[in-house]
Every structure is written in structure tokens, then in C-alpha cells.
XYZ file of C-alpha atoms in Angstrom:
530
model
C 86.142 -89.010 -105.808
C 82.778 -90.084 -106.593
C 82.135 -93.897 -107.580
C 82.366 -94.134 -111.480
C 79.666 -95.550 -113.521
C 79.784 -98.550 -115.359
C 79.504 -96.919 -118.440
C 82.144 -94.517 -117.460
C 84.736 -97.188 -116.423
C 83.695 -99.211 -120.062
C 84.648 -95.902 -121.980
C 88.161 -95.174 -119.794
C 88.872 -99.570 -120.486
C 88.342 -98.709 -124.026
C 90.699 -96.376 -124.265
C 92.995 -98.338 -122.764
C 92.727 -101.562 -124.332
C 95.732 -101.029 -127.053
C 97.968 -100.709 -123.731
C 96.586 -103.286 -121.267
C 95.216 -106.050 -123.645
C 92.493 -108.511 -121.653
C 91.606 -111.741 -121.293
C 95.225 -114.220 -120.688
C 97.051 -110.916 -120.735
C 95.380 -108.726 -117.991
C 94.876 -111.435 -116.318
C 98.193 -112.099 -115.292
C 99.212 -108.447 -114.742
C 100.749 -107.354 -111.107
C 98.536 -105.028 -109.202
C 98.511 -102.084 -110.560
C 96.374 -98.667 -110.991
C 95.283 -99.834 -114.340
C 94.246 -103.331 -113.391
C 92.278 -100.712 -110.199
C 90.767 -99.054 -113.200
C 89.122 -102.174 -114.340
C 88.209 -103.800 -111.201
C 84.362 -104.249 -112.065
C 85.127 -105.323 -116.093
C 83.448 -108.128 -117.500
C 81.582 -108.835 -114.133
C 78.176 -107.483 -114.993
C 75.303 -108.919 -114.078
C 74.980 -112.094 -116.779
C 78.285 -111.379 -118.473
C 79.836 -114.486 -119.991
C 83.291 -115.292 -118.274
C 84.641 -117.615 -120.733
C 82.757 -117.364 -123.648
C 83.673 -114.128 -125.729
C 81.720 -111.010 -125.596
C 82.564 -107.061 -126.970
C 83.420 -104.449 -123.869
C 80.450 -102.623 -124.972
C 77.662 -102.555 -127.459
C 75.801 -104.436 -129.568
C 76.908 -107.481 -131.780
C 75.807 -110.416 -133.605
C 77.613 -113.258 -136.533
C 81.045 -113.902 -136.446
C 82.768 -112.982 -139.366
C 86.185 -113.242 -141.003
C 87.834 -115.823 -139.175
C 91.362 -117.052 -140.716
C 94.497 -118.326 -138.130
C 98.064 -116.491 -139.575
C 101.270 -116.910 -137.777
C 100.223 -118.200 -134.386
C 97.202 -115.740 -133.753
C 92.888 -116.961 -134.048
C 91.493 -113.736 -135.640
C 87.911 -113.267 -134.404
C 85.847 -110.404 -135.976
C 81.968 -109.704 -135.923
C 79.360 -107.671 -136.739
C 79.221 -104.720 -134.267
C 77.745 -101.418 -133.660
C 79.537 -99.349 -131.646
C 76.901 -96.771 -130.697
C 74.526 -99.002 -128.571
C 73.170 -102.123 -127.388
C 70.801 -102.749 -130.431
C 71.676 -103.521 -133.832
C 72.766 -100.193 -135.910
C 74.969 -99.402 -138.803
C 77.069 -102.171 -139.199
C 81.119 -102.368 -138.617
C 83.603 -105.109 -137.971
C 84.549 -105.446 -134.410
C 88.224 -107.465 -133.814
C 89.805 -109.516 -131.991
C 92.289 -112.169 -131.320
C 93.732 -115.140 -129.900
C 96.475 -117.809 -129.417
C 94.555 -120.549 -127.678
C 90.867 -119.426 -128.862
C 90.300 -119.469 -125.258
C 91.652 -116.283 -124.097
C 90.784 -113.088 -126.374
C 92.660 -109.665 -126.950
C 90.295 -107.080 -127.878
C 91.691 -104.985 -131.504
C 90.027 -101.578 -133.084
C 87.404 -101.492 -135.203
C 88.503 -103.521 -138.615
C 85.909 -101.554 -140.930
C 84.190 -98.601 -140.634
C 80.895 -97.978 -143.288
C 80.943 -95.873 -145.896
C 79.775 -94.157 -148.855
C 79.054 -97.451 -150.271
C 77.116 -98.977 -147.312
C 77.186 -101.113 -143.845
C 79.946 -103.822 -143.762
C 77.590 -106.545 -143.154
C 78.949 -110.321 -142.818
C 81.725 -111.842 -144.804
C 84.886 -114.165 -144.066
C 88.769 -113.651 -144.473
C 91.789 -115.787 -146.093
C 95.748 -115.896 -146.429
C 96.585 -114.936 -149.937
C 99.304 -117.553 -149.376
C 100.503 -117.168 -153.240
C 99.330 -113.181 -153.356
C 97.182 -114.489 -156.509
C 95.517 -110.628 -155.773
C 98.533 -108.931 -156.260
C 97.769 -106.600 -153.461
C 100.382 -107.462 -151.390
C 104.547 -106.015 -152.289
C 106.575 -109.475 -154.157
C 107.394 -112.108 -151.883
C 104.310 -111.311 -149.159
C 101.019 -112.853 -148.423
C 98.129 -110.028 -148.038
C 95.010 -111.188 -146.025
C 91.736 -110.386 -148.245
C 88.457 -109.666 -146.194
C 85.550 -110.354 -148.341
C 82.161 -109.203 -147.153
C 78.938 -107.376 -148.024
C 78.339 -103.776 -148.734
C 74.732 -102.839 -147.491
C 73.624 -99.472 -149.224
C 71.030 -98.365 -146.569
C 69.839 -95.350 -149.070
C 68.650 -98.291 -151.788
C 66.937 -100.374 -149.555
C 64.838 -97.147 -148.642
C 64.332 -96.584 -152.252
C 63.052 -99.753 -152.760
C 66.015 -101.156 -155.122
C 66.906 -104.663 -154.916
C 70.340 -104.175 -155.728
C 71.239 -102.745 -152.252
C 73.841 -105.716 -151.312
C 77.225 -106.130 -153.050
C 80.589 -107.641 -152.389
C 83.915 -106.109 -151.765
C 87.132 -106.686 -150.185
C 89.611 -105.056 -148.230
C 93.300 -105.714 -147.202
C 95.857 -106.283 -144.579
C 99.877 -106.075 -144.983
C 100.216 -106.041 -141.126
C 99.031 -109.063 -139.636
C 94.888 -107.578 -139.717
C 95.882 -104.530 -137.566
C 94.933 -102.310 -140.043
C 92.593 -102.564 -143.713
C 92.307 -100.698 -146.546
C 89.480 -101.343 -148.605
C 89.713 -101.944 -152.496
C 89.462 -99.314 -154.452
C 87.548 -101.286 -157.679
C 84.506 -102.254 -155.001
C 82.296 -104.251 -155.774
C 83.931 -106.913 -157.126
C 81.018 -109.301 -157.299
C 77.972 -106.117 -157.967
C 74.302 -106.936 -157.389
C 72.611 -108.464 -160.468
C 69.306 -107.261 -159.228
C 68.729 -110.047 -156.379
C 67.863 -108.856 -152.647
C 69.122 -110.485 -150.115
C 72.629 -111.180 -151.885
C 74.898 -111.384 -149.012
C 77.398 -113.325 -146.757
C 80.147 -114.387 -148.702
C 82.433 -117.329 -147.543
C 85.837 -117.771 -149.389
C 88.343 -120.692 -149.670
C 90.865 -121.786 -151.798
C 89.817 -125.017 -153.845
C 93.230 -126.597 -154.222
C 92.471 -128.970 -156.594
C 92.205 -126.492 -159.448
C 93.990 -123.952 -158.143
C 91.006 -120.996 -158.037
C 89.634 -118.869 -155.294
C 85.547 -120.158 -154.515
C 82.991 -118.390 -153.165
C 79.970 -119.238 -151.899
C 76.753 -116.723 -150.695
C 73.410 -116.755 -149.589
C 71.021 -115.203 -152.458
C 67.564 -115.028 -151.457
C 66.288 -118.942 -149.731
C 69.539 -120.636 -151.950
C 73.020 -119.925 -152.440
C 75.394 -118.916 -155.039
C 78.602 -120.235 -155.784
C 81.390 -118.139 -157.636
C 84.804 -118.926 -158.804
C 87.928 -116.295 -159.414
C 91.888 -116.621 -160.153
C 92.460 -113.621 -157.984
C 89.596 -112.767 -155.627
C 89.180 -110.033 -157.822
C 87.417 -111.274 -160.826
C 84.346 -113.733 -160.290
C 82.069 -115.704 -162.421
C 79.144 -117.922 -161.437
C 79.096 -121.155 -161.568
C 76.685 -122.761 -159.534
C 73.609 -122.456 -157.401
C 72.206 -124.607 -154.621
C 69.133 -124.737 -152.172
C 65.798 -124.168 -154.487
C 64.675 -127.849 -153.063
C 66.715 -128.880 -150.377
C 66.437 -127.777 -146.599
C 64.281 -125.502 -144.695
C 62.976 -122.281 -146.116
C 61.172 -121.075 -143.729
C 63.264 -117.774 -143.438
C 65.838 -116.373 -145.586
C 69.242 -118.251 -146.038
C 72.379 -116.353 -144.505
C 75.855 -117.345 -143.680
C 76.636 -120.556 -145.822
C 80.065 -122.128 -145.213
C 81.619 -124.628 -147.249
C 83.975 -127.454 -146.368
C 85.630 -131.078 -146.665
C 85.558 -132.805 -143.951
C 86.833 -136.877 -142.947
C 84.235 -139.657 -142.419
C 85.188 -141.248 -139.227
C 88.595 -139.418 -139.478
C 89.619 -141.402 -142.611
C 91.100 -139.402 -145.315
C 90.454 -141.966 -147.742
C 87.040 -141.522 -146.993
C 85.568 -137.215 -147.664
C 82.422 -135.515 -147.982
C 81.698 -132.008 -148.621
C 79.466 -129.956 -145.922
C 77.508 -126.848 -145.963
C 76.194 -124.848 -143.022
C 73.951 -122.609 -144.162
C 71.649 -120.189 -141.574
C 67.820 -119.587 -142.148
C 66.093 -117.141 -140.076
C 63.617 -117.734 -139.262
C 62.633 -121.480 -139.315
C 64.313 -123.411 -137.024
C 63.528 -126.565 -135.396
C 62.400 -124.030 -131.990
C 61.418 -121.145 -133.820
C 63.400 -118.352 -134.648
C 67.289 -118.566 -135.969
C 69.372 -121.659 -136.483
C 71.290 -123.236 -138.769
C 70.771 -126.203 -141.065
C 73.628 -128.234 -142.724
C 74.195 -130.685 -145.998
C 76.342 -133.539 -146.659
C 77.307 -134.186 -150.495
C 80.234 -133.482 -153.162
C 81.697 -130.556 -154.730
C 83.804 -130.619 -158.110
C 84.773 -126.598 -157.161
C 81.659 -125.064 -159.256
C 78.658 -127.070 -158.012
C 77.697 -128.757 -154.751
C 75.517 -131.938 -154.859
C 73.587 -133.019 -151.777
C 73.109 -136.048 -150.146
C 70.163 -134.914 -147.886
C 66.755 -135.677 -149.388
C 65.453 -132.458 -150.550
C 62.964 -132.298 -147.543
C 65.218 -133.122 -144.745
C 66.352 -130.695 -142.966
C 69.837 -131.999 -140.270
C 70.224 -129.107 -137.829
C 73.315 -127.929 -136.516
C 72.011 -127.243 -133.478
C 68.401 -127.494 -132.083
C 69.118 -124.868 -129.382
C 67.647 -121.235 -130.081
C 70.656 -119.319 -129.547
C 73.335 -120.683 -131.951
C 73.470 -118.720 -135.195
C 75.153 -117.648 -138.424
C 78.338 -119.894 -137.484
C 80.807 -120.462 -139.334
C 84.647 -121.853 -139.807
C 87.710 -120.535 -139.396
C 90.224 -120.321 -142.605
C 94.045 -121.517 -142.974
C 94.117 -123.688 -139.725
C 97.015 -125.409 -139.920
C 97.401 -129.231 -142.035
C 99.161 -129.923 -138.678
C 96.200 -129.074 -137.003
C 93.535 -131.099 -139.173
C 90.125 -129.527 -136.985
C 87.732 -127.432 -138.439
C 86.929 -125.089 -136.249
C 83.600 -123.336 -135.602
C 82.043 -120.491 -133.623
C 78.599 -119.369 -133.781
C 76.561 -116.386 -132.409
C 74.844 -117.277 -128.928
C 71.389 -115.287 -129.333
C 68.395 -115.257 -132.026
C 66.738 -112.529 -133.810
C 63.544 -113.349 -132.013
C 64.371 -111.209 -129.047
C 68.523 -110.438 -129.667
C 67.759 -106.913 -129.346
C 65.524 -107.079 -126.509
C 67.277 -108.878 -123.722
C 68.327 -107.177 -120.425
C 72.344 -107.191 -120.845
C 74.124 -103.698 -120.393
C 76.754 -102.310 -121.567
C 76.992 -104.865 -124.005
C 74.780 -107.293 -125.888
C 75.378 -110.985 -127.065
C 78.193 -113.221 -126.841
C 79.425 -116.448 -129.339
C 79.474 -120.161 -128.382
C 82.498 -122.049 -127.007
C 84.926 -122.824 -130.322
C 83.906 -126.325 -131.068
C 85.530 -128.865 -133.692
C 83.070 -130.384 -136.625
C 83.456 -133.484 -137.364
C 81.626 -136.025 -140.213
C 81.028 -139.850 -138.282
C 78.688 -142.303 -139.893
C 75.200 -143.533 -138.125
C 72.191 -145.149 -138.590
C 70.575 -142.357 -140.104
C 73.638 -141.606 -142.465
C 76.526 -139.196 -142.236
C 75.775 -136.905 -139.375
C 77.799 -133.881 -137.820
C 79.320 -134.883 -134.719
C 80.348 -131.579 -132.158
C 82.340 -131.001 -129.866
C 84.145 -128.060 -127.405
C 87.501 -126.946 -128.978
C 90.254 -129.107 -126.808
C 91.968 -125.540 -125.558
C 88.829 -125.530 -123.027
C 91.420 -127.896 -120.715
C 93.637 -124.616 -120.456
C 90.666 -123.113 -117.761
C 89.569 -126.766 -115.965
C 89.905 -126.491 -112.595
C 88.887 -128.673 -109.355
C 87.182 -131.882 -110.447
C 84.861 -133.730 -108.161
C 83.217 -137.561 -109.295
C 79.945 -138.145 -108.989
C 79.610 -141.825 -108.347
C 76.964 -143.806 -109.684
C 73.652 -143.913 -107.772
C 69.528 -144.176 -108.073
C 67.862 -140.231 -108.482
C 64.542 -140.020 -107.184
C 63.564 -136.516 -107.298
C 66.639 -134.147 -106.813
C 69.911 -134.624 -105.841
C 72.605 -131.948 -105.120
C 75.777 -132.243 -107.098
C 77.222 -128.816 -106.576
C 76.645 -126.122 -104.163
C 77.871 -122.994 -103.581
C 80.663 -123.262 -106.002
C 79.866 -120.810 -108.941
C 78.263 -120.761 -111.700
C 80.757 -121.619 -114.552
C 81.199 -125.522 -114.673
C 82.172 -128.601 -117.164
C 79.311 -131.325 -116.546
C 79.982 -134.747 -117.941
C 76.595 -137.495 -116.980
C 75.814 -140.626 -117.941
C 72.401 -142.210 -117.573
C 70.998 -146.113 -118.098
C 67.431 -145.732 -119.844
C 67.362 -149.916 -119.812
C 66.730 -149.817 -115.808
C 65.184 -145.746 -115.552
C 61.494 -146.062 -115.027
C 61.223 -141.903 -114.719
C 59.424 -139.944 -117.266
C 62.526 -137.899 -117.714
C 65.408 -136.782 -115.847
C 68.712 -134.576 -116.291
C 70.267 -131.957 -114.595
C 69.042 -128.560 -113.356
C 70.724 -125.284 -112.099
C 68.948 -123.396 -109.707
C 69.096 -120.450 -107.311
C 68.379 -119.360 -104.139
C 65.104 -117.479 -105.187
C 63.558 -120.558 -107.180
C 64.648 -120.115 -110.642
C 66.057 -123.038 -112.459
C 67.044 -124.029 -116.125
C 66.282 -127.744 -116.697
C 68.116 -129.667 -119.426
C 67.295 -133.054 -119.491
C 65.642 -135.677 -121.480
C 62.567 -137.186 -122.025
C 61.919 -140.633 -122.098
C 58.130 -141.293 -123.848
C 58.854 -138.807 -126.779
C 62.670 -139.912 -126.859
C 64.156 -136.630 -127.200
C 66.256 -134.226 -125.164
C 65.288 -130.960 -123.828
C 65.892 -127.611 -122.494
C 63.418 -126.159 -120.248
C 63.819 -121.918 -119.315
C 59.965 -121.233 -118.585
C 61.442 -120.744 -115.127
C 64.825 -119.467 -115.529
C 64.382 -115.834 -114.465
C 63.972 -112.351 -116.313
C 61.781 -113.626 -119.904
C 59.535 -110.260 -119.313
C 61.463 -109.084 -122.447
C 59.833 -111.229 -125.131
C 57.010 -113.408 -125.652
C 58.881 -116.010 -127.532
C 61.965 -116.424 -124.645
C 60.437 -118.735 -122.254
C 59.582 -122.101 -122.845
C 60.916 -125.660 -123.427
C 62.487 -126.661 -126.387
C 63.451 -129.909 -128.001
C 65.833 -131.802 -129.590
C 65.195 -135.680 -131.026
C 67.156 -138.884 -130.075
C 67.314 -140.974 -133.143
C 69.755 -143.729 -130.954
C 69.012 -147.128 -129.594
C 71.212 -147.341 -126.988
C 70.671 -147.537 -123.783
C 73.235 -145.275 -122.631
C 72.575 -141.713 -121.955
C 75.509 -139.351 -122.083
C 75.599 -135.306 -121.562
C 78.402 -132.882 -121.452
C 77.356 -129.861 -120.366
C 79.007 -126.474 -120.545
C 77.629 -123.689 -117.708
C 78.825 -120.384 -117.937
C 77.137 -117.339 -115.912
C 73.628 -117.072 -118.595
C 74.255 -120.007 -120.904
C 74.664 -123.463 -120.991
C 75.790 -125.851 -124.148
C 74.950 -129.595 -124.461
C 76.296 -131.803 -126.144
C 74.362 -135.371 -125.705
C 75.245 -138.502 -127.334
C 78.971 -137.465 -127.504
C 78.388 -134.193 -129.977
C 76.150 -136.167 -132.138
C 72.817 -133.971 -130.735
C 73.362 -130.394 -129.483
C 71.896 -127.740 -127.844
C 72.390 -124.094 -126.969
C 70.768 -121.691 -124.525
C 71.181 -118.224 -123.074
C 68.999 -116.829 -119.847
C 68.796 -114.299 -117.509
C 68.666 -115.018 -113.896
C 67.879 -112.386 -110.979
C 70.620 -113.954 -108.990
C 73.409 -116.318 -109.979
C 72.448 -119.601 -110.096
C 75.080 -121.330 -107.611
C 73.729 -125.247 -107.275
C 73.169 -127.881 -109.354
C 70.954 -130.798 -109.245
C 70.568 -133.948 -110.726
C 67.084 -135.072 -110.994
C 64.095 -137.257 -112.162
C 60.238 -136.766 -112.433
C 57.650 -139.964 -112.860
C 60.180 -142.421 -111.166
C 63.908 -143.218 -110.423
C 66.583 -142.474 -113.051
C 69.522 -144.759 -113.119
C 72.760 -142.200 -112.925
C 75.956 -144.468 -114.011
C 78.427 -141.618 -113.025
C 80.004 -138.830 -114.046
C 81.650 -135.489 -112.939
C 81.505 -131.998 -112.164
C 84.926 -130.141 -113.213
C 85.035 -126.124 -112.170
C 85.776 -123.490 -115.439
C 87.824 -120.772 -114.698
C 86.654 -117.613 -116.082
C 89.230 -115.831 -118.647
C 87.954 -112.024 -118.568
């Protein structure tokens, strides 16, 4: 029998994903024909092996996430008929642990009324839609309709909302049949709702980007909406168009005594390294109008990486719980459609947690990896404390997916800068480190391999240490084309994707300009969950 192509193999998987599942399920399963079948899957050349990615095809923000009896649903903007961005649908999927994900069917197709383009999903806990039989709690998908035919027209009226519904857990949706319910008022660019339910006074809210501001709508039933507020004419960056806001309340220093309001809100393009990324605010909301405590020029940054976009929250996490969970898309419209993955394209962050701490600056987002990541830690090895002068080898020959926590004394480091590197055996690296005369952390891929794809890929790109201590600390998360840093325990982050010609399988520690004074730390092996 002749050797079958990846594609090939992708299409047979797909069609037999509803019987074998993926991720914590397949990977448990005996030896089998099947599992022979997908010998190959999810190992392509600078696939992600813990962070999630489609089978196949293109796809970009996360939308829609709500947690309902036990299960993380996951869905996202994907087009199913190649590797660049097309007709929009909603791809699916789900998880127990948001570690390990099961791969669903499409959730919604286009129509005659347009793309689906982004949107979120609740619990109708109290079926205030009436959708749902007596006595049961329909899920409500709320996104934007993107009428293809009126953008070509030249209309401004091309993006609407509407919702659809789910009596079976978000296997299957059927759309409302009174769509739109919030219709275009003439506005382009009116798009991305986010729903929750303000418990205070008992209504539905939405908020949605409208232009370089957002909108904010109330309703009884997330049916019928009314305006009430708008936001962003002053405030934040506009170098780009707003997308993706999110809305929250969130603990200061985990006291519940103590709450302020947050909005993420994306802008593409205008972030702190060019390209996509996503600003946040820090105020009050009464339910109708959000106040901001950010001066109207200042612009705090979720995340001065290039490739962490449109993220948002997930809905109905548990009280028991108490996180506020977050997952953003790892790539940037700069080059997202451009860079040399096959048969897929793009992949989302590691789930983190959000949480509001005070500083010296103010109230600041502080970030971290979801605590599930301890369900794929493997071997751990220390790395005691010692002097780096030029490079020193922390890991060899052990893979490419790996946890890296690193502290550093600045008080007694006379190098220019120093940090950790990953390199391969044909002389590629990716450098992410920190620099001591500007004070600011960094992430250097001018040499990390394939950038032939765009002009704006390679470089280094920076991220600003407002701290006075002397202590240095970075957690690093490596998986096979991406690495995630969180410095100053979550309080600065970064996030980077790149495309080596060979895995990179070592891992230095290093300094230029001098010796860096490395005050331990260790290297703990990720298991991959494909």
C-alpha cells in the first residue's frame, strides 16, 4: 500500500474524530488499527504539543467560551477550506482539565445572512430567553453576522448580532430565527460581542467593539437590547481598530472587599511591537457605563509579545472555582496568514488565570499559566545557583517542550543583559532575556529560523520593567514553535511563535557585556497532550 499523505491521513482522522476523540482520550487508547491510522497526527513539523491547535486549516480568536456541567467549551473562528483566513465558521471543542482537548463538529456554518465572525457564549441559568422547554437552561451563542455581499457594496451596515442555541450540552445549534437581534445602526466595524449576566440588577449586558470604542447594551432576555453606554473615544491606543472587548470584576489582591472592573479590549494594529495585541482598563461599572481609571493616554498592555490576540474569558466558571480564566490567539495579523505551518495554521496560548494586585504604578494585571498545566509536568532537574559568563548549558538533548522557572540578582550582575536561549544544532536560537541599561525585558527571533515569510517576523521586541527590585524572576513556557514568559511573577508578559528548520533541543543560560548572577532555578519537562 503506498505511504499516505499527510493530508490524506488529516482527512481519514477527521472522519474519525466523533469515534476516537484526541488529546487525554486517544492518548490512553490500547494499540490499535485506529491509533495506526493516526500515527503521524499532531507531529508536524512546528505543531504545538500542548497548546491547542485545529487538525486542519486555518483559525484565529477564540470565541464562545462558557464551562457547563464539568466540560471547558473552546470554540474559534475557523475556515475549514484552507490554511488562510476564508468564510468564517465556528470550530469546537472541549475539555475537562483545559489541558487536554476533544475536537467537536463545526458549531456554525454561514449563511444567507453572512460569516459567523467572533462572539462569546453563556448558561441561560434562569432560561430568561425562553428558548429552552420549562425547567432547562439553554446555552445562547451570541456573535456577529458578517454580510460579505454589503461590504462589497460599500454599505456600512454589513455587521450585525445574532444568537443561536443549544438544548444538548453545545453538540448541536440552531440559530434564532428573529436574527439580528442587535441590527447595524449604520456603524462599520460593529462586531465582537461579549455577554454576561450583571447580577446585581438582574439583566443580560453586552459589550462590543464599534469602530476605535465600544458599545455597551443591556437586555432582560438576550433577545431585546438597548444601549446604554459607550467607552474608548479618549482612552487607550487607537492605532488600529478595537475588536474583542471583554468585561469583568475581578479581586484586588484577592480581597473581595476590595473589586475593580476590567476590560480587555484588542486593537489591531497598534501594539506596543507592532501589529495585534491587546490593551486593558481598570475602573467601575454600575451595569450601563464603564468608568476608567487609566489616564486617557495610557495605554497597560496585556501582553507585549506579538502573538497574543483577541483573548478573552471564559463564562459560568464555577463560584467554587473563583479564577477568571483566559485564552488568547497565539499569532498576529501581520503575517498570520503567511507563516509556513501545514495542514493547519495557528494555535492559542496556554489558559492562564487574570488576576488584579496593586503596585507602584497602580492596579496592574498580574498573569499566570492555568494550575491544570501540573497534570503534564514531568522530570524536574535544579539548576543551582552559579556566576554565567557567556553560555551555559541547562538542557540538552531532552526535547523541546519545557517549564523554565530563573531567578537572577541585578544588585551583583555587571552584564549588559542576560536570560535564557534555545538553540539548535544548525545555529538558530530564540533569545529571551533582559536588558539591563534600558531596564526592560526582551525577546529576540532575528535568528530563530524560517522569517523568509514576512518582513515584519524577525526582530527583537520589548517589554518595560517598571520594578525596583533587585530580583529577576522568569517562568518560561517552551513548546515546539512558541515560548510564553511570564517575568516578575505574571506582572510583565510576553508571547512568541517561530519557526525553526530543526527542533531546537538545548537550552542555555547566558550573559553578554559581563557575568550575570543566576540565584537558581529549574528546568521541569512538559509532556505533550496530542
Amino acid at each position: 500500500m503506498p505511504q499516505m499523505s499527510p493530508v490524506n491521513r488529516i482527512f481519514i482522522i477527521l472522519a474519525l474524530l466523533p469515534f476516537l476523540g484526541c488529546g487525554k482520550k486517544s492518548a490512553n487508547m490500547e494499540k490499535s488499527q485506529a491509533q495506526t491510522i493516526t500515527e503521524g497526527y499532531y507531529q508536524e513539523a512546528h505543531r504545538p504539543r500542548f497548546h491547542f491547535s485545529p487538525p486542519a486549516k486555518w483559525m484565529n480568536d477564540p470565541n464562545g467560551m462558557f464551562f457547563y456541567e464539568g466540560e471547558y467549551h473552546l470554540f474559534y473562528q475557523y475556515y475549514p477550506d484552507d490554511v488562510v483566513w476564508g468564510p468564517m465558521h465556528w470550530g469546537h471543542a472541549v475539555s475537562t482539565d483545559l489541558i487536554h482537548w476533544d475536537h467537536l463538529p463545526i458549531a456554525l456554518y454561514p449563511d444567507s445572512m453572512g460569516y459567523i465572525f467572533s462572539g462569546s457564549a453563556v448558561v441561560d441559568h434562569k432560561n430568561t430567553s425562553g428558548l429552552a422547554p420549562e425547567g432547562q437552561s439553554p446555552l445562547i451563542a451570541i456573535f456577529t453576522y458578517h454580510d460579505p455581499e454589503g461590504e462589497k457594496a460599500g454599505r456600512n451596515d454589513y455587521q450585525y448580532q445574532g444568537i443561536a442555541y443549544s438544548l444538548d450540552k453545545g453538540r448541536t445549534w440552531t440559530k434564532y430565527k428573529g436574527n439580528p437581534v442587535v441590527p447595524n445602526p449604520g456603524l462599520k466595524d460593529f462586531r465582537d460581542p461579549k455577554v454576561f449576566w450583571y447580577e446585581k440588577d438582574q439583566h443580560w449586558v453586552m459589550i462590543f467593539a464599534r469602530g476605535d470604542r465600544v458599545q455597551i447594551y443591556n437586555s432582560p432576555n438576550l433577545i431585546d437590547w438597548v444601549l446604554t453606554g459607550e467607552f474608548g473615544e479618549t482612552y487607550g491606543g487607537h492605532g488600529g481598530v478595537w475588536e474583542c472587548p471583554d468585561l469583568f470584576e475581578l479581586a484586588i489582591d484577592g480581597n473581595p472587599e476590595n473589586k475593580k472592573w476590567v476590560m480587555l479590549l484588542s486593537i489591531n494594529p497598534g501594539g506596543p511591537n507592532k501589529g495585534s495585541a491587546t490593551q486593558y482598563f481598570v475602573g467601575d461599572f454600575d451595569g450601563k457605563t464603564f468608568i476608567s481609571d487609566n489616564p486617557g493616554d495610557v495605554s497597560l498592555w496585556l501582553d507585549y509579545g506579538t502573538d497574543n490576540y483577541a483573548g478573552v474569558t471564559w463564562s459560568d466558571v464555577p463560584a467554587s472555582d473563583g479564577r477568571r480564566l483566559f485564552i488568547g490567539w497565539m499569532s498576529n495579523w501581520l503575517y498570520a496568514n503567511r507563516v509556513p505551518t501545514d495542514p493547519w495554521r495557528s494555535a492559542m496560548t496556554i489558559p492562564r488565570t487574570l488576576q488584579l494586585v496593586s503596585t507602584e504604578a497602580g492596579v496592574r494585571i498580574k498573569t499566570e499559566p492555568v494550575a491544570e498545566l501540573g497534570l503534564i509536568r514531568g522530570e524536574e532537574k535544579n539548576i543551582p545557583p552559579q556566576t554565567i559568563s557567556g553560555a551555559m548549558p541547562i538542557t540538552k538533548d531532552s526535547g523541546n517542550l519545557a517549564e523554565l522557572v530563573l531567578s537572577f540578582d541585578t544588585k551583583g550582575t555587571t552584564a549588559t543583559e542576560f536570560g535564557v536561549e534555545l538553540t539548535n544544532g544548525k545555529g538558530e536560537k530564540v533569545r529571551i532575556g533582559y536588558e539591563k541599561a534600558g531596564n526592560r525585558f526582551y525577546i529576540d527571533r532575528r535568528q530563530s529560523g524560517r522569517n523568509d515569510f514576512s518582513e515584519e517576523f524577525a526582530g527583537i521586541h520589548y517589554a518595560p520593567h517598571s520594578g525596583e527590585t533587585t530580583t529577576l524572576s522568569l517562568h518560561l513556557l517552551v513548546d515546539v514553535a512558541s515560548v510564553e514568559l511570564f517575568a516578575q511573577e505574571g506582572l510583565v508578559v510576553m508571547t512568541e511563535i517561530f519557526f525553526p528548520s530543526e527542533p531546537f533541543t538545548q537550552m542555555n543560560l547566558y550573559s553578554e557585556g559581563g557575568e550575570a548572577v543566576f540565584t537558581g532555578g529549574k528546568a521541569t519537562e512538559l509532556k505533550g497532550v496530542w
